[in-house]
PDB file of C-alpha atoms in Angstrom:
ATOM      1  CA  MET G   1      -5.897 -10.416   3.393  1.00  0.00           C
ATOM      2  CA  LEU G   2      -8.686  -7.790   3.488  1.00  0.00           C
ATOM      3  CA  ASP G   3      -7.950  -6.183   0.143  1.00  0.00           C
ATOM      4  CA  SER G   4     -10.484  -8.096  -1.977  1.00  0.00           C
ATOM      5  CA  SER G   5     -13.453  -7.432   0.313  1.00  0.00           C
ATOM      6  CA  MET G   6     -12.366  -3.840   0.913  1.00  0.00           C
ATOM      7  CA  ARG G   7     -11.982  -3.246  -2.818  1.00  0.00           C
ATOM      8  CA  ARG G   8     -15.512  -4.486  -3.472  1.00  0.00           C
ATOM      9  CA  ALA G   9     -16.898  -2.213  -0.756  1.00  0.00           C
ATOM     10  CA  LYS G  10     -14.880   0.733  -2.082  1.00  0.00           C
ATOM     11  CA  ASP G  11     -16.158   0.149  -5.601  1.00  0.00           C
ATOM     12  CA  ARG G  12     -19.790   0.049  -4.457  1.00  0.00           C
ATOM     13  CA  LEU G  13     -19.410   3.288  -2.529  1.00  0.00           C
ATOM     14  CA  GLY G  14     -17.145   5.094  -4.969  1.00  0.00           C
ATOM     15  CA  GLU G  15     -18.604   4.246  -8.372  1.00  0.00           C
ATOM     16  CA  PRO G  16     -21.408   6.860  -8.196  1.00  0.00           C
ATOM     17  CA  LEU G  17     -18.825   9.571  -7.448  1.00  0.00           C
ATOM     18  CA  ALA G  18     -16.412   8.331 -10.116  1.00  0.00           C
ATOM     19  CA  ALA G  19     -19.209   8.242 -12.684  1.00  0.00           C
ATOM     20  CA  ARG G  20     -19.776  11.971 -12.133  1.00  0.00           C
ATOM     21  CA  LEU G  21     -16.121  12.852 -12.783  1.00  0.00           C
ATOM     22  CA  PRO G  22     -15.550  11.840 -16.414  1.00  0.00           C
ATOM     23  CA  HIS G  23     -13.131  14.669 -17.170  1.00  0.00           C
ATOM     24  CA  LEU G  24     -10.736  14.052 -14.276  1.00  0.00           C
ATOM     25  CA  SER G  25      -7.473  12.319 -15.067  1.00  0.00           C
ATOM     26  CA  PRO G  26      -6.680   9.295 -12.872  1.00  0.00           C
ATOM     27  CA  ASN G  27      -3.020  10.334 -12.928  1.00  0.00           C
ATOM     28  CA  ALA G  28      -3.981  13.779 -11.613  1.00  0.00           C
ATOM     29  CA  ILE G  29      -5.777  12.089  -8.725  1.00  0.00           C
ATOM     30  CA  SER G  30      -2.665   9.984  -8.039  1.00  0.00           C
ATOM     31  CA  LEU G  31      -0.542  13.141  -7.938  1.00  0.00           C
ATOM     32  CA  ALA G  32      -3.042  14.882  -5.659  1.00  0.00           C
ATOM     33  CA  ALA G  33      -2.933  11.920  -3.264  1.00  0.00           C
ATOM     34  CA  PHE G  34       0.862  12.104  -3.364  1.00  0.00           C
ATOM     35  CA  ALA G  35       0.868  15.843  -2.606  1.00  0.00           C
ATOM     36  CA  ILE G  36      -1.387  15.309   0.398  1.00  0.00           C
ATOM     37  CA  GLY G  37       0.848  12.417   1.435  1.00  0.00           C
ATOM     38  CA  ILE G  38       3.870  14.728   1.389  1.00  0.00           C
ATOM     39  CA  LEU G  39       1.994  17.215   3.576  1.00  0.00           C
ATOM     40  CA  THR G  40       1.170  14.320   5.911  1.00  0.00           C
ATOM     41  CA  VAL G  41       4.878  13.493   6.140  1.00  0.00           C
ATOM     42  CA  LEU G  42       5.747  17.104   7.004  1.00  0.00           C
ATOM     43  CA  LEU G  43       3.090  17.301   9.722  1.00  0.00           C
ATOM     44  CA  THR G  44       4.221  13.955  11.100  1.00  0.00           C
ATOM     45  CA  ALA G  45       7.831  15.088  11.359  1.00  0.00           C
ATOM     46  CA  ARG G  46       6.611  18.048  13.443  1.00  0.00           C
ATOM     47  CA  GLY G  47       4.689  15.734  15.773  1.00  0.00           C
ATOM     48  CA  LEU G  48       1.225  16.908  14.658  1.00  0.00           C
ATOM     49  CA  TYR G  49      -0.164  13.391  14.624  1.00  0.00           C
ATOM     50  CA  VAL G  50      -3.889  14.165  14.723  1.00  0.00           C
ATOM     51  CA  TRP G  51      -3.749  16.377  11.636  1.00  0.00           C
ATOM     52  CA  ALA G  52      -1.393  13.920   9.979  1.00  0.00           C
ATOM     53  CA  LEU G  53      -3.865  11.085  10.581  1.00  0.00           C
ATOM     54  CA  VAL G  54      -6.708  13.083   9.020  1.00  0.00           C
ATOM     55  CA  LEU G  55      -4.628  13.870   5.938  1.00  0.00           C
ATOM     56  CA  TRP G  56      -3.378  10.279   5.769  1.00  0.00           C
ATOM     57  CA  LEU G  57      -6.925   8.955   5.509  1.00  0.00           C
ATOM     58  CA  PHE G  58      -7.803  11.625   2.937  1.00  0.00           C
ATOM     59  CA  SER G  59      -4.780  10.746   0.810  1.00  0.00           C
ATOM     60  CA  ARG G  60      -5.668   7.035   0.929  1.00  0.00           C
ATOM     61  CA  ALA G  61      -9.251   7.829  -0.097  1.00  0.00           C
ATOM     62  CA  LEU G  62      -7.928   9.709  -3.123  1.00  0.00           C
ATOM     63  CA  ASP G  63      -5.506   6.885  -3.833  1.00  0.00           C
ATOM     64  CA  GLY G  64      -8.459   4.519  -4.018  1.00  0.00           C
ATOM     65  CA  LEU G  65     -10.325   6.855  -6.361  1.00  0.00           C
ATOM     66  CA  ASP G  66      -7.724   6.984  -9.146  1.00  0.00           C
ATOM     67  CA  GLY G  67      -7.997   3.325 -10.108  1.00  0.00           C
ATOM     68  CA  LEU G  68     -11.771   3.340  -9.769  1.00  0.00           C
ATOM     69  CA  LEU G  69     -11.987   6.417 -11.975  1.00  0.00           C
ATOM     70  CA  ALA G  70      -9.795   4.720 -14.572  1.00  0.00           C
ATOM     71  CA  ARG G  71     -11.944   1.581 -14.625  1.00  0.00           C
ATOM     72  CA  VAL G  72     -15.311   3.373 -14.708  1.00  0.00           C
ATOM     73  CA  HIS G  73     -14.291   5.618 -17.617  1.00  0.00           C
ATOM     74  CA  GLN G  74     -12.047   3.121 -19.421  1.00  0.00           C
ATOM     75  CA  LYS G  75      -8.906   5.179 -18.802  1.00  0.00           C
ATOM     76  CA  GLN G  76      -6.674   2.381 -17.550  1.00  0.00           C
ATOM     77  CA  SER G  77      -3.032   2.557 -18.567  1.00  0.00           C
ATOM     78  CA  ASP G  78       0.119   0.698 -17.629  1.00  0.00           C
ATOM     79  CA  PHE G  79       1.807   4.024 -16.900  1.00  0.00           C
ATOM     80  CA  GLY G  80      -1.012   5.016 -14.550  1.00  0.00           C
ATOM     81  CA  GLY G  81      -0.629   1.821 -12.548  1.00  0.00           C
ATOM     82  CA  TYR G  82       3.141   2.256 -12.464  1.00  0.00           C
ATOM     83  CA  LEU G  83       2.908   5.903 -11.364  1.00  0.00           C
ATOM     84  CA  ASP G  84       0.396   5.068  -8.669  1.00  0.00           C
ATOM     85  CA  ILE G  85       2.489   2.372  -7.023  1.00  0.00           C
ATOM     86  CA  LEU G  86       5.725   4.372  -7.276  1.00  0.00           C
ATOM     87  CA  LEU G  87       4.160   7.360  -5.498  1.00  0.00           C
ATOM     88  CA  ASP G  88       2.600   5.067  -2.896  1.00  0.00           C
ATOM     89  CA  PHE G  89       5.950   3.469  -2.101  1.00  0.00           C
ATOM     90  CA  PHE G  90       7.520   6.875  -1.536  1.00  0.00           C
ATOM     91  CA  ILE G  91       4.873   7.843   1.020  1.00  0.00           C
ATOM     92  CA  TYR G  92       4.843   4.446   2.746  1.00  0.00           C
ATOM     93  CA  ALA G  93       8.607   4.739   3.285  1.00  0.00           C
ATOM     94  CA  ALA G  94       8.649   8.433   4.217  1.00  0.00           C
ATOM     95  CA  LEU G  95       5.950   8.324   6.898  1.00  0.00           C
ATOM     96  CA  PRO G  96       7.694   5.908   9.306  1.00  0.00           C
ATOM     97  CA  ILE G  97      10.898   7.906   8.887  1.00  0.00           C
ATOM     98  CA  ALA G  98       8.999  11.089   9.761  1.00  0.00           C
ATOM     99  CA  LEU G  99       7.490   9.414  12.821  1.00  0.00           C
ATOM    100  CA  VAL G 100      10.934   8.568  14.172  1.00  0.00           C
ATOM    101  CA  MET G 101      12.277  12.019  13.292  1.00  0.00           C
ATOM    102  CA  SER G 102       9.518  13.571  15.386  1.00  0.00           C
ATOM    103  CA  ALA G 103      10.782  11.755  18.509  1.00  0.00           C
ATOM    104  CA  PRO G 104      14.083  10.036  17.727  1.00  0.00           C
ATOM    105  CA  SER G 105      15.819   7.363  19.756  1.00  0.00           C
ATOM    106  CA  HIS G 106      18.368   4.653  19.064  1.00  0.00           C
ATOM    107  CA  GLU G 107      15.790   1.901  19.602  1.00  0.00           C
ATOM    108  CA  ARG G 108      13.298   3.547  17.251  1.00  0.00           C
ATOM    109  CA  TYR G 109      15.846   3.886  14.475  1.00  0.00           C
ATOM    110  CA  LEU G 110      16.741   0.203  14.811  1.00  0.00           C
ATOM    111  CA  ALA G 111      13.064  -0.784  14.714  1.00  0.00           C
ATOM    112  CA  LEU G 112      12.561   1.503  11.711  1.00  0.00           C
ATOM    113  CA  ALA G 113      15.474  -0.137   9.905  1.00  0.00           C
ATOM    114  CA  PHE G 114      13.988  -3.589  10.531  1.00  0.00           C
ATOM    115  CA  MET G 115      10.542  -2.582   9.302  1.00  0.00           C
ATOM    116  CA  LEU G 116      11.826  -0.863   6.160  1.00  0.00           C
ATOM    117  CA  ALA G 117      14.002  -3.920   5.467  1.00  0.00           C
ATOM    118  CA  SER G 118      10.871  -6.065   5.682  1.00  0.00           C
ATOM    119  CA  PHE G 119       9.203  -3.755   3.143  1.00  0.00           C
ATOM    120  CA  TYR G 120      12.190  -4.201   0.839  1.00  0.00           C
ATOM    121  CA  ILE G 121      12.046  -7.983   1.084  1.00  0.00           C
ATOM    122  CA  ASN G 122       8.269  -8.083   0.714  1.00  0.00           C
ATOM    123  CA  SER G 123       8.425  -5.854  -2.362  1.00  0.00           C
ATOM    124  CA  ALA G 124      10.866  -8.250  -3.970  1.00  0.00           C
ATOM    125  CA  SER G 125       8.605 -11.158  -3.008  1.00  0.00           C
ATOM    126  CA  TRP G 126       5.676  -9.853  -4.996  1.00  0.00           C
ATOM    127  CA  MET G 127       7.174  -7.646  -7.720  1.00  0.00           C
ATOM    128  CA  TYR G 128       9.326 -10.326  -9.290  1.00  0.00           C
ATOM    129  CA  LEU G 129       6.610 -12.894  -8.692  1.00  0.00           C
ATOM    130  CA  ALA G 130       4.091 -10.654 -10.468  1.00  0.00           C
ATOM    131  CA  ALA G 131       6.370 -10.547 -13.511  1.00  0.00           C
ATOM    132  CA  ILE G 132       6.652 -14.338 -13.511  1.00  0.00           C
ATOM    133  CA  LEU G 133       2.880 -14.718 -13.136  1.00  0.00           C
ATOM    134  CA  GLU G 134       2.325 -12.421 -16.104  1.00  0.00           C
ATOM    135  CA  LYS G 135       4.943 -14.279 -18.127  1.00  0.00           C
ATOM    136  CA  HIS G 136       3.237 -17.621 -17.538  1.00  0.00           C
ATOM    137  CA  LYS G 137      -0.317 -16.213 -17.370  1.00  0.00           C
ATOM    138  CA  HIS G 138      -0.808 -17.660 -13.905  1.00  0.00           C
ATOM    139  CA  HIS G 139      -3.123 -14.735 -13.142  1.00  0.00           C
ATOM    140  CA  ARG G 140      -5.788 -16.722 -14.989  1.00  0.00           C
ATOM    141  CA  THR G 141      -5.783 -19.232 -12.165  1.00  0.00           C
ATOM    142  CA  LYS G 142      -8.329 -18.960  -9.360  1.00  0.00           C
ATOM    143  CA  ASP G 143      -6.074 -17.856  -6.500  1.00  0.00           C
ATOM    144  CA  VAL G 144      -4.868 -14.671  -8.197  1.00  0.00           C
ATOM    145  CA  ALA G 145      -7.839 -13.923 -10.461  1.00  0.00           C
ATOM    146  CA  ALA G 146      -9.361 -11.405  -8.054  1.00  0.00           C
ATOM    147  CA  SER G 147      -6.180  -9.345  -8.014  1.00  0.00           C
ATOM    148  CA  ALA G 148      -5.835  -9.453 -11.786  1.00  0.00           C
ATOM    149  CA  ALA G 149      -9.375  -8.246 -12.321  1.00  0.00           C
ATOM    150  CA  SER G 150      -9.003  -4.897 -10.568  1.00  0.00           C
ATOM    151  CA  THR G 151      -5.331  -3.928 -10.288  1.00  0.00           C
ATOM    152  CA  SER G 152      -2.350  -3.442 -12.583  1.00  0.00           C
ATOM    153  CA  ILE G 153      -0.283  -5.879 -10.516  1.00  0.00           C
ATOM    154  CA  VAL G 154      -1.250  -9.507 -10.008  1.00  0.00           C
ATOM    155  CA  MET G 155      -0.044 -11.518  -7.034  1.00  0.00           C
ATOM    156  CA  PRO G 156      -1.178 -14.153  -4.552  1.00  0.00           C
ATOM    157  CA  ALA G 157      -2.806 -12.690  -1.464  1.00  0.00           C
ATOM    158  CA  GLY G 158      -0.947 -12.626   1.849  1.00  0.00           C
ATOM    159  CA  LEU G 159      -1.538 -11.739   5.471  1.00  0.00           C
ATOM    160  CA  ILE G 160      -0.512  -8.098   5.027  1.00  0.00           C
ATOM    161  CA  GLY G 161      -1.864  -6.148   2.054  1.00  0.00           C
ATOM    162  CA  GLY G 162      -2.756  -2.556   1.310  1.00  0.00           C
ATOM    163  CA  THR G 163      -5.749  -2.396   3.668  1.00  0.00           C
ATOM    164  CA  GLU G 164      -3.805  -3.812   6.605  1.00  0.00           C
ATOM    165  CA  THR G 165      -0.969  -1.375   5.950  1.00  0.00           C
ATOM    166  CA  ILE G 166      -3.277   1.644   5.889  1.00  0.00           C
ATOM    167  CA  LEU G 167      -4.888   0.568   9.172  1.00  0.00           C
ATOM    168  CA  THR G 168      -1.518  -0.131  10.787  1.00  0.00           C
ATOM    169  CA  TYR G 169      -0.246   3.324   9.864  1.00  0.00           C
ATOM    170  CA  CYS G 170      -3.317   4.728  11.619  1.00  0.00           C
ATOM    171  CA  VAL G 171      -2.229   2.755  14.688  1.00  0.00           C
ATOM    172  CA  PHE G 172       1.253   4.303  14.392  1.00  0.00           C
ATOM    173  CA  PHE G 173      -0.294   7.780  14.631  1.00  0.00           C
ATOM    174  CA  LEU G 174      -2.645   6.878  17.481  1.00  0.00           C
ATOM    175  CA  TRP G 175      -0.033   5.086  19.613  1.00  0.00           C
ATOM    176  CA  ALA G 176       3.125   6.887  18.586  1.00  0.00           C
ATOM    177  CA  ASP G 177       4.610   6.412  22.059  1.00  0.00           C
ATOM    178  CA  HIS G 178       4.956   2.696  21.271  1.00  0.00           C
ATOM    179  CA  LEU G 179       6.577   2.945  17.854  1.00  0.00           C
ATOM    180  CA  THR G 180       9.446   0.586  18.617  1.00  0.00           C
ATOM    181  CA  ILE G 181       7.255  -2.424  19.372  1.00  0.00           C
ATOM    182  CA  LEU G 182       4.748  -1.477  16.656  1.00  0.00           C
ATOM    183  CA  PHE G 183       7.462  -1.257  13.997  1.00  0.00           C
ATOM    184  CA  VAL G 184       9.018  -4.561  15.027  1.00  0.00           C
ATOM    185  CA  GLY G 185       5.641  -6.295  15.180  1.00  0.00           C
ATOM    186  CA  PHE G 186       4.488  -5.006  11.810  1.00  0.00           C
ATOM    187  CA  GLY G 187       7.846  -5.784  10.234  1.00  0.00           C
ATOM    188  CA  ALA G 188       7.546  -9.378  11.473  1.00  0.00           C
ATOM    189  CA  LEU G 189       4.071  -9.690   9.927  1.00  0.00           C
ATOM    190  CA  VAL G 190       5.334  -8.298   6.622  1.00  0.00           C
ATOM    191  CA  MET G 191       8.187 -10.813   6.652  1.00  0.00           C
ATOM    192  CA  PHE G 192       5.641 -13.582   7.271  1.00  0.00           C
ATOM    193  CA  THR G 193       3.684 -12.345   4.235  1.00  0.00           C
ATOM    194  CA  ALA G 194       6.816 -12.587   2.096  1.00  0.00           C
ATOM    195  CA  ALA G 195       7.317 -16.133   3.374  1.00  0.00           C
ATOM    196  CA  GLN G 196       3.729 -16.954   2.384  1.00  0.00           C
ATOM    197  CA  ARG G 197       4.419 -15.872  -1.184  1.00  0.00           C
ATOM    198  CA  LEU G 198       7.660 -17.840  -1.241  1.00  0.00           C
ATOM    199  CA  ALA G 199       5.755 -20.944  -0.159  1.00  0.00           C
ATOM    200  CA  TRP G 200       3.092 -20.285  -2.817  1.00  0.00           C
ATOM    201  CA  ALA G 201       5.767 -19.894  -5.489  1.00  0.00           C
ATOM    202  CA  TRP G 202       7.466 -23.128  -4.331  1.00  0.00           C
ATOM    203  CA  ARG G 203       4.208 -25.050  -4.710  1.00  0.00           C
ATOM    204  CA  THR G 204       3.085 -23.408  -7.953  1.00  0.00           C
ATOM    205  CA  LEU G 205       6.111 -22.526 -10.067  1.00  0.00           C
ATOM    206  CA  ARG G 206       8.441 -25.486  -9.671  1.00  0.00           C
TER     207      ARG G 206
END
């Protein structure tokens, strides 16, 4: 929901920096963000939430730089987009697991299972839809044009996107004592987002 406006703000702030880094590989930035993400996971599993939050925000800042760097210096590649999202998915799955490992309980594991299941369903809701949109060139239509202009993957917007997920993970670190309700609540919102895309596909692709 916030991704388009956040992406515009990020581009305005980050373009001067990206312009000064012509020799950096976007894929190297993606790997650096992933390495910091792994360190975040390790700190999280040890219960060091404050340091984990700092590194989480740093890794997401780097993750936003790789695509911007690619666009500014005309280094876009399908492999780069694929690598970026694959590494992101690993970290987004590993962090909630690490949070529960740091203070495990039966209720937390059940809430974790529900939230990760919602991620699985939501991923299917947009990945396959993105392939269909590309097949039929629906990304030329108004409601997905903004996504197509600045990312490798095109999809209709939903309630929960990348920006909302980053902010929610910050909430997980700040209120880790309430993980069960936070996981269930966020999982429900992600499921609603998948339902939004299903409704969009029903209206558009029949």
